[in-house]
Tab-separated table of C-alpha atoms in Angstrom:
chain	number	residue	atom	x	y	z
A	1	MET	CA	-0.074	-0.004	0.164
A	2	PRO	CA	1.310	3.466	-0.619
A	3	ALA	CA	2.680	5.427	2.410
A	4	GLU	CA	0.234	7.473	4.209
A	5	PRO	CA	0.859	11.350	4.100
A	6	TYR	CA	1.747	13.392	6.906
A	7	PRO	CA	-1.292	14.339	8.553
A	8	GLN	CA	-2.183	18.323	8.323
A	9	THR	CA	-1.257	19.279	11.580
A	10	VAL	CA	2.113	17.383	12.020
A	11	ALA	CA	5.156	18.910	10.490
A	12	PRO	CA	7.532	16.455	8.668
A	13	PRO	CA	11.053	16.508	9.950
A	14	ALA	CA	13.626	19.469	9.434
A	15	ALA	CA	16.228	19.476	7.192
A	16	PRO	CA	19.510	19.219	9.610
A	17	ARG	CA	20.866	23.045	9.726
A	18	HIS	CA	24.869	23.562	9.070
A	19	PRO	CA	26.844	23.880	12.286
A	20	ARG	CA	28.039	27.332	11.155
A	21	VAL	CA	24.638	28.741	10.714
A	22	ALA	CA	23.144	26.923	14.202
A	23	GLY	CA	26.506	28.426	15.783
A	24	SER	CA	25.582	31.814	14.226
A	25	ASP	CA	22.166	31.530	15.946
A	26	ARG	CA	23.444	30.608	19.716
A	27	LEU	CA	25.743	34.292	19.280
A	28	ARG	CA	23.070	36.004	18.315
A	29	ARG	CA	20.849	34.468	21.627
A	30	LEU	CA	23.718	35.006	23.551
A	31	LEU	CA	24.296	38.664	22.566
A	32	PRO	CA	20.938	40.216	22.562
A	33	GLY	CA	20.066	43.964	21.950
A	34	GLY	CA	21.109	44.757	25.762
A	35	CYS	CA	24.563	43.168	25.120
A	36	ARG	CA	25.132	45.460	21.664
A	37	ARG	CA	24.344	48.277	23.315
A	38	GLN	CA	26.603	47.241	26.174
A	39	MET	CA	29.417	46.842	23.560
A	40	VAL	CA	28.696	50.688	21.851
A	41	GLU	CA	29.116	52.019	25.602
A	42	LEU	CA	32.229	49.923	25.805
A	43	GLY	CA	33.527	51.506	22.260
A	44	LEU	CA	32.448	54.819	23.659
A	45	LEU	CA	34.704	54.547	26.504
A	46	PHE	CA	37.174	53.666	24.803
A	47	ILE	CA	37.075	56.797	22.721
A	48	ALA	CA	36.697	58.491	25.316
A	49	CYS	CA	40.430	57.555	27.191
A	50	ALA	CA	41.864	57.776	23.788
A	51	TYR	CA	40.971	61.746	24.095
A	52	GLY	CA	42.014	61.670	27.284
A	53	VAL	CA	45.261	60.687	26.270
A	54	GLY	CA	45.340	63.017	24.423
A	55	ALA	CA	44.349	66.191	26.776
A	56	ALA	CA	47.065	64.859	29.382
A	57	VAL	CA	49.801	65.471	26.857
A	58	GLY	CA	48.310	68.815	25.833
A	59	LEU	CA	46.985	68.308	21.838
A	60	PRO	CA	44.492	70.866	22.347
A	61	LEU	CA	47.298	72.893	22.432
A	62	TYR	CA	47.655	72.251	18.606
A	63	GLY	CA	48.025	75.720	16.430
A	64	ASP	CA	45.108	78.423	18.008
A	65	GLY	CA	44.541	76.135	20.700
A	66	ALA	CA	47.701	77.979	22.442
A	67	TYR	CA	46.812	80.940	21.375
A	68	TYR	CA	43.674	80.487	23.332
A	69	PHE	CA	45.266	79.424	25.991
A	70	PHE	CA	48.126	82.221	26.168
A	71	ARG	CA	45.926	84.878	26.403
A	72	ILE	CA	43.813	83.112	29.111
A	73	VAL	CA	46.720	82.458	31.615
A	74	VAL	CA	48.510	85.990	30.732
A	75	ASP	CA	45.783	87.998	30.614
A	76	GLY	CA	43.602	86.317	32.364
A	77	THR	CA	40.828	87.000	29.129
A	78	PRO	CA	39.272	84.697	27.160
A	79	ASP	CA	40.592	85.304	23.343
A	80	ILE	CA	37.470	85.801	20.859
A	81	PRO	CA	38.710	85.393	16.930
A	82	ASN	CA	37.532	87.666	14.425
A	83	PHE	CA	34.094	88.350	16.694
A	84	ARG	CA	33.072	84.733	16.983
A	85	TYR	CA	31.368	85.537	20.100
A	86	ALA	CA	30.284	82.349	20.902
A	87	ALA	CA	34.032	80.563	20.713
A	88	VAL	CA	34.335	82.073	24.507
A	89	LEU	CA	32.564	78.936	25.598
A	90	PRO	CA	34.427	76.279	25.868
A	91	GLN	CA	37.272	78.903	27.073
A	92	LEU	CA	35.105	79.473	30.464
A	93	PRO	CA	36.414	76.655	32.267
A	94	THR	CA	39.960	77.221	32.314
A	95	LEU	CA	39.422	80.938	33.041
A	96	ALA	CA	37.788	80.116	35.804
A	97	ALA	CA	40.273	78.031	36.813
A	98	THR	CA	43.231	80.907	36.857
A	99	TRP	CA	41.035	82.302	39.663
A	100	LEU	CA	41.742	79.510	41.881
A	101	SER	CA	45.853	78.341	40.539
A	102	THR	CA	48.406	79.750	39.000
A	103	ASP	CA	50.096	76.554	38.256
A	104	ILE	CA	50.784	76.059	34.547
A	105	ASN	CA	50.358	72.358	34.521
A	106	LEU	CA	47.017	72.136	35.884
A	107	LEU	CA	45.610	75.448	34.063
A	108	ARG	CA	47.092	73.611	30.384
A	109	HIS	CA	44.914	70.076	31.817
A	110	CYS	CA	41.918	72.051	32.577
A	111	PHE	CA	42.636	73.532	29.076
A	112	SER	CA	42.827	70.475	26.936
A	113	MET	CA	40.240	68.688	28.489
A	114	SER	CA	37.853	71.335	27.895
A	115	TYR	CA	38.222	70.733	24.509
A	116	ALA	CA	38.641	67.263	24.353
A	117	ALA	CA	35.566	66.180	26.196
A	118	LEU	CA	33.628	68.315	23.006
A	119	PRO	CA	33.302	65.429	20.106
A	120	VAL	CA	33.047	63.033	23.162
A	121	LEU	CA	30.006	64.971	24.558
A	122	SER	CA	28.619	65.704	20.928
A	123	LEU	CA	28.759	61.513	20.446
A	124	LEU	CA	27.811	60.674	23.872
A	125	GLY	CA	24.983	62.662	23.111
A	126	CYS	CA	24.151	61.007	20.460
A	127	TRP	CA	24.205	57.337	21.654
A	128	MET	CA	21.895	58.798	24.342
A	129	VAL	CA	19.400	60.015	22.171
A	130	ALA	CA	19.331	56.959	19.744
A	131	ARG	CA	19.880	54.028	22.301
A	132	ARG	CA	16.392	53.194	22.772
A	133	ARG	CA	14.800	54.270	19.318
A	134	ALA	CA	17.673	53.633	16.889
A	135	PRO	CA	20.932	52.299	17.997
A	136	ALA	CA	22.142	51.690	14.918
A	137	LEU	CA	21.695	55.696	13.984
A	138	ILE	CA	24.702	56.086	15.852
A	139	LEU	CA	26.850	54.768	12.572
A	140	PHE	CA	26.530	58.295	11.073
A	141	PRO	CA	27.824	60.325	13.580
A	142	ALA	CA	30.372	57.746	14.142
A	143	LEU	CA	31.520	57.990	10.540
A	144	PHE	CA	31.843	61.425	10.534
A	145	PHE	CA	33.445	61.472	13.797
A	146	THR	CA	35.930	58.444	11.943
A	147	LEU	CA	36.634	61.313	8.964
A	148	ASN	CA	36.958	64.278	11.805
A	149	GLN	CA	40.294	62.458	12.778
A	150	ILE	CA	42.449	64.101	9.892
A	151	ASN	CA	41.811	67.548	11.416
A	152	PHE	CA	44.436	68.415	14.167
A	153	SER	CA	42.514	71.805	15.492
A	154	ALA	CA	40.343	71.229	18.874
A	155	VAL	CA	39.534	74.992	18.885
A	156	SER	CA	38.226	75.169	15.582
A	157	GLU	CA	34.766	77.022	15.700
A	158	LEU	CA	33.827	75.213	12.349
A	159	LEU	CA	34.018	71.735	14.035
A	160	LEU	CA	32.045	73.492	17.090
A	161	CYS	CA	29.148	73.640	14.982
A	162	LEU	CA	28.945	70.095	13.943
A	163	TYR	CA	29.250	68.801	17.257
A	164	LEU	CA	26.741	70.990	18.283
A	165	ALA	CA	24.215	70.021	15.602
A	166	TRP	CA	24.760	66.113	15.639
A	167	PRO	CA	22.532	65.548	19.119
A	168	TYR	CA	19.751	67.838	17.525
A	169	VAL	CA	19.836	66.302	14.226
A	170	LEU	CA	19.027	62.590	15.705
A	171	LEU	CA	16.513	64.401	18.237
A	172	ALA	CA	14.785	66.068	15.474
A	173	GLY	CA	14.162	62.815	13.438
A	174	LEU	CA	13.215	60.604	16.405
A	175	TYR	CA	11.792	63.073	18.991
A	176	PRO	CA	10.492	65.376	16.501
A	177	ARG	CA	7.280	66.167	19.399
A	178	HIS	CA	9.120	66.465	22.489
A	179	PRO	CA	9.875	69.808	23.787
A	180	ALA	CA	13.927	69.041	24.414
A	181	THR	CA	14.286	69.363	20.788
A	182	TRP	CA	12.642	72.628	20.783
A	183	CYS	CA	14.512	74.009	23.085
A	184	TYR	CA	17.719	72.856	21.684
A	185	GLY	CA	17.234	74.240	18.031
A	186	ALA	CA	15.889	77.305	19.606
A	187	ALA	CA	19.471	77.554	21.174
A	188	LEU	CA	21.640	76.150	18.584
A	189	ALA	CA	20.408	79.511	16.089
A	190	PRO	CA	22.351	82.047	18.164
A	191	LEU	CA	25.011	79.767	18.627
A	192	LEU	CA	25.298	79.473	14.957
A	193	LEU	CA	25.435	83.035	13.981
A	194	LEU	CA	27.973	83.584	16.536
A	195	LEU	CA	30.761	81.147	15.645
A	196	HIS	CA	31.705	80.713	12.309
A	197	PRO	CA	31.430	82.360	9.009
A	198	LEU	CA	30.585	79.444	6.907
A	199	ALA	CA	27.797	78.553	10.069
A	200	PHE	CA	24.927	79.977	7.765
A	201	GLY	CA	24.910	76.943	6.156
A	202	LEU	CA	24.305	74.414	8.833
A	203	ALA	CA	21.877	76.789	9.753
A	204	LEU	CA	19.862	76.985	6.294
A	205	PHE	CA	20.335	72.999	6.542
A	206	LEU	CA	18.553	72.878	9.746
A	207	ALA	CA	15.831	75.533	8.960
A	208	ALA	CA	15.041	73.421	6.005
A	209	ALA	CA	14.600	70.388	8.513
A	210	ALA	CA	12.648	72.554	10.756
A	211	VAL	CA	10.656	73.016	7.528
A	212	SER	CA	10.161	69.647	7.065
A	213	ALA	CA	9.564	68.871	10.213
A	214	ALA	CA	6.499	71.050	10.387
A	215	ARG	CA	4.786	70.046	7.545
A	216	SER	CA	4.947	66.267	8.509
A	217	ALA	CA	2.804	67.697	11.961
A	218	ASP	CA	-0.438	68.451	10.201
A	219	ASP	CA	-2.566	66.675	12.944
A	220	ALA	CA	-0.752	68.536	15.420
A	221	PRO	CA	-1.026	71.953	15.686
A	222	ARG	CA	1.118	73.223	18.473
A	223	VAL	CA	3.991	70.586	17.039
A	224	GLN	CA	3.691	72.690	14.142
A	225	ARG	CA	3.896	76.142	15.276
A	226	ALA	CA	6.895	74.823	17.524
A	227	TRP	CA	8.539	73.956	14.636
A	228	SER	CA	7.866	76.865	12.155
A	229	VAL	CA	9.075	79.367	15.048
A	230	ILE	CA	12.726	77.053	14.880
A	231	ALA	CA	12.688	77.426	11.278
A	232	ALA	CA	12.173	81.014	11.480
A	233	GLY	CA	14.859	81.250	14.022
A	234	LEU	CA	17.472	79.345	12.298
A	235	ALA	CA	16.891	80.578	8.453
A	236	VAL	CA	17.390	83.993	9.976
A	237	SER	CA	20.510	83.140	12.222
A	238	GLY	CA	21.559	81.517	9.138
A	239	MET	CA	21.042	84.697	6.455
A	240	LEU	CA	22.488	87.270	8.627
A	241	ARG	CA	25.932	84.902	9.104
A	242	LEU	CA	26.112	84.884	5.491
A	243	ALA	CA	25.170	88.327	5.042
A	244	TRP	CA	27.983	88.655	8.020
A	245	THR	CA	30.373	86.571	5.764
A	246	LEU	CA	29.805	88.375	2.359
A	247	ILE	CA	30.167	91.678	3.966
A	248	GLY	CA	32.237	91.643	7.334
A	249	SER	CA	35.004	88.934	6.879
A	250	ASN	CA	38.664	90.551	7.483
A	251	SER	CA	41.610	90.232	5.496
A	252	TYR	CA	42.169	86.591	7.191
A	253	GLU	CA	39.023	84.843	6.891
A	254	ARG	CA	38.675	86.545	3.234
A	255	SER	CA	42.269	84.933	2.311
A	256	PHE	CA	41.012	81.003	2.165
A	257	ALA	CA	38.711	82.232	-0.877
A	258	ASP	CA	41.501	82.837	-2.738
A	259	ALA	CA	42.677	80.378	-5.616
A	260	SER	CA	46.219	79.871	-4.166
A	261	GLN	CA	44.755	78.733	-0.737
A	262	VAL	CA	41.189	77.261	-1.140
A	263	GLY	CA	42.572	74.016	-1.678
A	264	TYR	CA	45.203	73.916	1.196
A	265	TYR	CA	42.154	74.952	2.988
A	266	LEU	CA	39.797	72.309	1.558
A	267	LEU	CA	41.325	69.048	0.927
A	268	PRO	CA	43.562	66.840	2.768
A	269	THR	CA	47.429	66.416	1.811
A	270	THR	CA	48.069	63.001	2.102
A	271	PRO	CA	47.394	59.669	0.091
A	272	GLY	CA	46.035	58.046	3.101
A	273	GLN	CA	43.828	60.736	4.082
A	274	VAL	CA	42.397	60.867	0.956
A	275	ALA	CA	42.010	57.312	1.223
A	276	LEU	CA	39.876	57.676	4.444
A	277	MET	CA	38.054	60.194	3.296
A	278	VAL	CA	36.787	58.261	0.240
A	279	ALA	CA	36.207	54.893	2.005
A	280	VAL	CA	33.923	56.835	4.791
A	281	CYS	CA	31.799	58.574	2.179
A	282	ALA	CA	31.629	54.898	0.495
A	283	ALA	CA	30.275	53.521	3.865
A	284	ALA	CA	27.677	56.227	4.673
A	285	PRO	CA	25.266	55.476	2.184
A	286	VAL	CA	25.222	52.307	2.541
A	287	LEU	CA	23.078	52.835	5.859
A	288	VAL	CA	20.740	54.251	3.943
A	289	PRO	CA	18.798	50.645	3.771
A	290	LEU	CA	18.492	50.910	7.320
A	291	ARG	CA	15.709	53.165	7.275
A	292	SER	CA	13.406	50.697	6.336
A	293	ARG	CA	14.635	47.261	7.443
A	294	GLY	CA	15.433	46.472	11.451
A	295	THR	CA	17.510	43.384	10.991
A	296	GLY	CA	20.656	45.293	9.269
A	297	ARG	CA	20.782	42.368	6.709
A	298	SER	CA	21.257	45.764	4.110
A	299	MET	CA	24.692	46.746	6.448
A	300	GLY	CA	26.442	46.380	2.826
A	301	PRO	CA	29.852	44.963	2.316
A	302	TRP	CA	32.113	44.079	5.377
A	303	LEU	CA	35.047	44.974	3.375
A	304	VAL	CA	33.949	48.641	3.477
A	305	TRP	CA	33.777	48.809	7.230
A	306	LEU	CA	36.985	46.395	8.097
A	307	LEU	CA	39.152	49.267	5.815
A	308	LEU	CA	38.243	51.817	8.321
A	309	PRO	CA	40.962	50.963	10.633
A	310	VAL	CA	43.552	49.725	8.034
A	311	LEU	CA	43.191	53.106	6.411
A	312	ALA	CA	43.519	54.777	9.945
A	313	ALA	CA	46.225	52.458	10.626
A	314	TRP	CA	48.301	54.145	7.520
A	315	VAL	CA	47.152	57.547	8.113
A	316	GLY	CA	48.445	57.378	11.709
A	317	ALA	CA	51.786	56.457	10.146
A	318	GLU	CA	51.957	59.123	7.796
A	319	ILE	CA	51.435	61.745	11.027
A	320	LEU	CA	54.264	59.858	12.878
A	321	ALA	CA	56.436	60.721	10.096
A	322	GLY	CA	55.426	64.015	10.067
A	323	ASP	CA	52.930	64.139	7.031
A	324	GLY	CA	49.317	65.332	6.717
A	325	VAL	CA	49.957	67.821	9.729
A	326	LYS	CA	47.221	70.852	9.433
A	327	LEU	CA	44.800	72.416	11.393
A	328	LYS	CA	41.713	71.276	9.381
A	329	ALA	CA	40.625	69.563	5.842
A	330	ALA	CA	37.163	72.115	5.520
A	331	LEU	CA	35.985	69.360	2.984
A	332	ILE	CA	34.756	67.316	6.218
A	333	TYR	CA	32.280	70.607	6.682
A	334	PRO	CA	29.914	69.489	3.230
A	335	PHE	CA	30.273	66.133	3.857
A	336	GLY	CA	29.277	66.316	8.130
A	337	LEU	CA	26.085	68.234	6.452
A	338	LEU	CA	25.766	65.111	4.080
A	339	PHE	CA	25.742	62.401	6.985
A	340	MET	CA	23.595	64.344	9.018
A	341	GLY	CA	20.563	64.404	5.636
A	342	LEU	CA	21.392	60.592	5.802
A	343	ALA	CA	20.680	60.138	9.348
A	344	LEU	CA	17.614	62.825	9.543
A	345	TRP	CA	15.966	60.637	6.428
A	346	ALA	CA	16.952	57.458	8.159
A	347	ALA	CA	15.160	58.428	11.538
A	348	ARG	CA	12.513	59.880	10.068
A	349	ALA	CA	11.927	57.145	8.097
A	350	SER	CA	11.672	54.729	10.727
A	351	THR	CA	9.412	57.031	12.792
A	352	ASP	CA	7.050	57.183	10.022
A	353	ARG	CA	6.601	53.209	9.217
A	354	HIS	CA	6.161	52.224	13.240
A	355	PRO	CA	6.212	55.233	15.451
A	356	ALA	CA	5.521	52.521	18.285
A	357	ARG	CA	8.051	50.801	18.353
A	358	ARG	CA	12.207	50.832	18.615
A	359	HIS	CA	13.943	50.519	14.667
A	360	GLY	CA	16.667	50.632	12.913
A	361	SER	CA	18.104	48.654	15.795
A	362	GLY	CA	20.063	46.241	13.657
A	363	ARG	CA	21.581	43.272	14.305
A	364	ARG	CA	25.153	43.854	13.180
A	365	TYR	CA	25.307	47.775	14.090
A	366	ALA	CA	27.810	47.062	17.061
A	367	ARG	CA	30.139	45.622	14.446
A	368	PRO	CA	30.835	48.371	12.369
A	369	PHE	CA	30.535	51.106	15.186
A	370	ALA	CA	33.558	49.238	16.811
A	371	ALA	CA	35.498	49.350	13.095
A	372	CYS	CA	34.774	53.245	13.522
A	373	VAL	CA	36.060	52.952	17.236
A	374	LEU	CA	39.228	51.238	16.293
A	375	ALA	CA	39.837	54.037	13.658
A	376	ILE	CA	39.168	56.731	16.201
A	377	VAL	CA	41.222	55.612	18.734
A	378	LEU	CA	44.439	54.546	16.204
A	379	LEU	CA	44.364	58.227	14.728
A	380	THR	CA	43.761	59.713	18.307
A	381	LEU	CA	46.433	57.862	19.776
A	382	ALA	CA	48.723	58.465	16.903
A	383	LYS	CA	48.331	62.477	17.256
A	384	SER	CA	48.580	62.208	20.546
A	385	ALA	CA	52.232	60.396	20.820
A	386	ALA	CA	53.260	62.525	17.568
A	387	TRP	CA	52.376	65.902	19.617
A	388	TRP	CA	54.114	64.160	22.938
A	389	THR	CA	57.305	63.900	20.791
A	390	ALA	CA	57.198	67.136	19.469
A	391	THR	CA	56.701	68.431	22.895
A	392	ARG	CA	59.537	66.716	24.299
A	393	GLY	CA	61.692	67.900	21.569
A	394	LEU	CA	60.983	71.056	22.209
A	395	ILE	CA	61.525	71.009	25.915
A	396	ASN	CA	64.764	69.225	25.038
A	397	ALA	CA	65.459	72.100	22.568
A	398	THR	CA	65.144	74.831	25.433
A	399	ALA	CA	67.120	73.084	27.807
A	400	SER	CA	70.172	72.582	26.077
A	401	ALA	CA	70.402	76.324	24.406
A	402	ASP	CA	73.288	78.153	25.828
A	403	GLY	CA	72.027	81.334	25.057
A	404	THR	CA	69.190	83.501	26.919
A	405	CYS	CA	67.235	83.948	23.984
A	406	LEU	CA	67.019	81.225	20.822
A	407	VAL	CA	66.171	82.514	16.971
A	408	PHE	CA	62.768	81.343	15.548
A	409	GLY	CA	63.097	81.103	11.679
A	410	PRO	CA	62.479	78.352	8.775
A	411	GLN	CA	65.520	76.855	9.391
A	412	ALA	CA	66.249	77.733	12.972
A	413	PRO	CA	66.489	76.431	15.750
A	414	TYR	CA	68.109	73.008	14.460
A	415	ASP	CA	66.198	70.916	16.264
A	416	LEU	CA	63.274	71.941	15.335
A	417	GLN	CA	63.951	70.537	11.580
A	418	TRP	CA	63.449	67.127	12.019
A	419	PRO	CA	60.159	65.372	9.918
A	420	TRP	CA	58.098	64.309	13.642
A	421	MET	CA	58.423	67.663	14.585
A	422	ALA	CA	56.503	69.249	11.590
A	423	ILE	CA	52.896	68.811	14.059
A	424	ILE	CA	55.189	71.983	16.759
A	425	ASP	CA	57.270	73.979	14.288
A	426	ASN	CA	54.585	76.361	13.197
A	427	TRP	CA	53.830	80.127	14.351
A	428	THR	CA	52.628	78.633	17.895
A	429	ALA	CA	55.946	77.513	18.971
A	430	PRO	CA	57.178	79.833	20.493
A	431	ILE	CA	54.247	79.977	22.574
A	432	ALA	CA	54.308	76.392	23.125
A	433	ALA	CA	58.047	76.304	24.420
A	434	LEU	CA	56.667	78.251	27.212
A	435	VAL	CA	53.631	76.677	27.658
A	436	PHE	CA	55.604	73.129	27.295
A	437	ARG	CA	58.520	73.688	29.520
A	438	GLY	CA	60.729	72.000	32.586
A	439	PRO	CA	61.119	73.884	36.117
A	440	TRP	CA	64.473	75.215	35.148
A	441	PRO	CA	65.012	78.620	33.859
A	442	ILE	CA	64.906	78.302	29.964
A	443	PRO	CA	65.839	80.901	27.276
A	444	LEU	CA	63.019	82.601	25.326
A	445	LEU	CA	61.836	81.424	21.503
A	446	LEU	CA	61.147	84.555	19.601
A	447	PRO	CA	60.972	84.789	15.298
A	448	LYS	CA	62.575	87.100	13.489
A	449	ASP	CA	64.483	90.007	15.525
A	450	GLY	CA	62.523	89.262	18.525
A	451	CYS	CA	65.549	88.693	20.465
A	452	THR	CA	67.421	92.469	19.713
A	453	LEU	CA	64.028	94.097	20.383
A	454	LEU	CA	63.814	91.800	23.697
A	455	ARG	CA	67.377	93.151	24.654
A	456	GLN	CA	66.541	96.696	23.675
A	457	THR	CA	62.881	96.984	25.593
A	458	GLY	CA	62.716	94.247	27.464
A	459	THR	CA	59.552	93.049	25.295
A	460	ALA	CA	58.912	89.589	24.089
A	461	TYR	CA	57.479	89.375	20.797
A	462	LEU	CA	56.109	85.540	20.617
A	463	THR	CA	54.733	86.773	17.052
A	464	ALA	CA	54.402	89.789	15.306
A	465	TRP	CA	50.882	90.968	16.909
A	466	THR	CA	51.835	89.192	20.384
A	467	GLY	CA	54.387	90.935	22.388
A	468	ARG	CA	54.159	90.863	26.444
A	469	PRO	CA	56.597	91.807	28.917
A	470	GLU	CA	59.755	89.427	29.808
A	471	SER	CA	58.906	89.784	34.222
A	472	LEU	CA	54.844	89.469	33.233
A	473	LEU	CA	56.210	86.021	30.998
A	474	THR	CA	58.636	84.892	33.778
A	475	THR	CA	55.279	85.331	36.604
A	476	ARG	CA	52.784	83.314	34.526
A	477	PHE	CA	55.437	80.368	33.255
A	478	GLY	CA	58.319	80.154	35.169
A	479	PRO	CA	62.052	81.417	35.638
A	480	LEU	CA	63.755	82.699	31.944
A	481	ARG	CA	67.053	83.672	31.409
A	482	HIS	CA	66.693	87.282	31.416
A	483	ALA	CA	68.373	88.977	28.276
A	484	HIS	CA	66.990	92.724	29.101
A	485	GLY	CA	70.106	95.161	28.174
A	486	GLU	CA	70.959	95.728	32.261
A	487	CYS	CA	72.078	93.073	32.716
A	488	ALA	CA	74.451	93.054	29.515
A	489	GLY	CA	78.410	92.516	30.436
A	490	GLU	CA	77.178	90.909	34.054
A	491	PRO	CA	78.316	87.490	34.900
A	492	GLY	CA	76.566	84.774	33.482
A	493	CYS	CA	74.532	86.680	31.306
A	494	LEU	CA	74.723	85.169	27.816
A	495	GLU	CA	74.201	86.389	24.648
A	496	PRO	CA	71.449	85.416	21.866
A	497	VAL	CA	72.416	82.425	19.849
A	498	GLY	CA	70.760	81.083	16.074
A	499	HIS	CA	70.693	82.890	13.130
A	500	ARG	CA	67.799	83.297	10.962
A	501	GLN	CA	68.667	81.198	7.704
């Protein structure tokens, strides 16, 4: 007799599963959503520690940061660069610390920690916003902060604009009806007006996002009114900033629009940095499918993410060799706006489809985030190592000199000509020589004919526009080898050494 078919209520025996598939399922059971979130938080801790290392060695004092710190310590006032008044805010903790202590090392650490905390707090704020509803969206700001590592400036007002905007973008996408989102948007408008000449682009972008949020809130007039007010405030801020940029820019700001300068201002300078920028930009659009898939199956080729730490190691090696050191590559600004737009699109699409559920969780978001974390940590530590090496070299250069004053020029002093000293061999080197110094008397490092002026007037011109009495520098930074004219010819009064070449 023919075999009877299986009853409808009984399923046929399942085919044996491949051991690798079964092992993957066991791993997923062992790695629930909460554990994946803990992995992201552990990655954030690693990033914070890497930035802490950079702050400990004084990396935020690279370039303009050293001048900002000098103004606070010597003059007792924060620096307001080119009427960018909101740039004062990160300097306030150090200014307050000067009322409690005059220890130069303590103040230096306070200044460095204040600026190093800005990107960490921005990324942490993004995670706090996205953690419950759409944790996979943390990948968009993580990609931006990976690319941001090619910049050395910790005090850039342009980058500060982006740090402030990232948590707001995710708030606007995931919590458009929450009053905290509206308050954040209202606070951003005046800050962007007072931060950077190019901040008008970010303000107008956020205004357009606010208009979109207002149009999507037809069922809630109160929400629509709130977003309309925010859009108007951001639009006014952007237009005022644009007019200010076109009419009120000074010669320094206009110089970057010159054909001979715009390329250097916008673009990275080494092959590794270019490759990292291309890889990050290729990885960002891959994340867009997250807006419609909660499983993360369309995360894209794993190779794109695997390349990030590899390219970061390449860029780190270039930095340690003295290549690719510059304040910032401003091209990261439009890329940051692009990443924000993608994040906003993904966030709103997920909340529009299933507003009551947690979306964009993605089973695999922890692994791409781990690649970003590794890249960020590698680059931050490489920059910190390069800066520590250069500051130790500068300390040794001033300590081993025989004179009362060292001439700073294109080929002098000799100790600054090594490739690994390129990170500190810039216009702020005379200030850095005071900030990073040993407890013993040191000579001043002064540009051009600064040593002659010091002997004649007792005023040290650390830059062409920064002259301070030698006695004041001694009081603020520690003992100097006096080179003022009245000691000339006395025993122990040494002559200046070094010649501009």
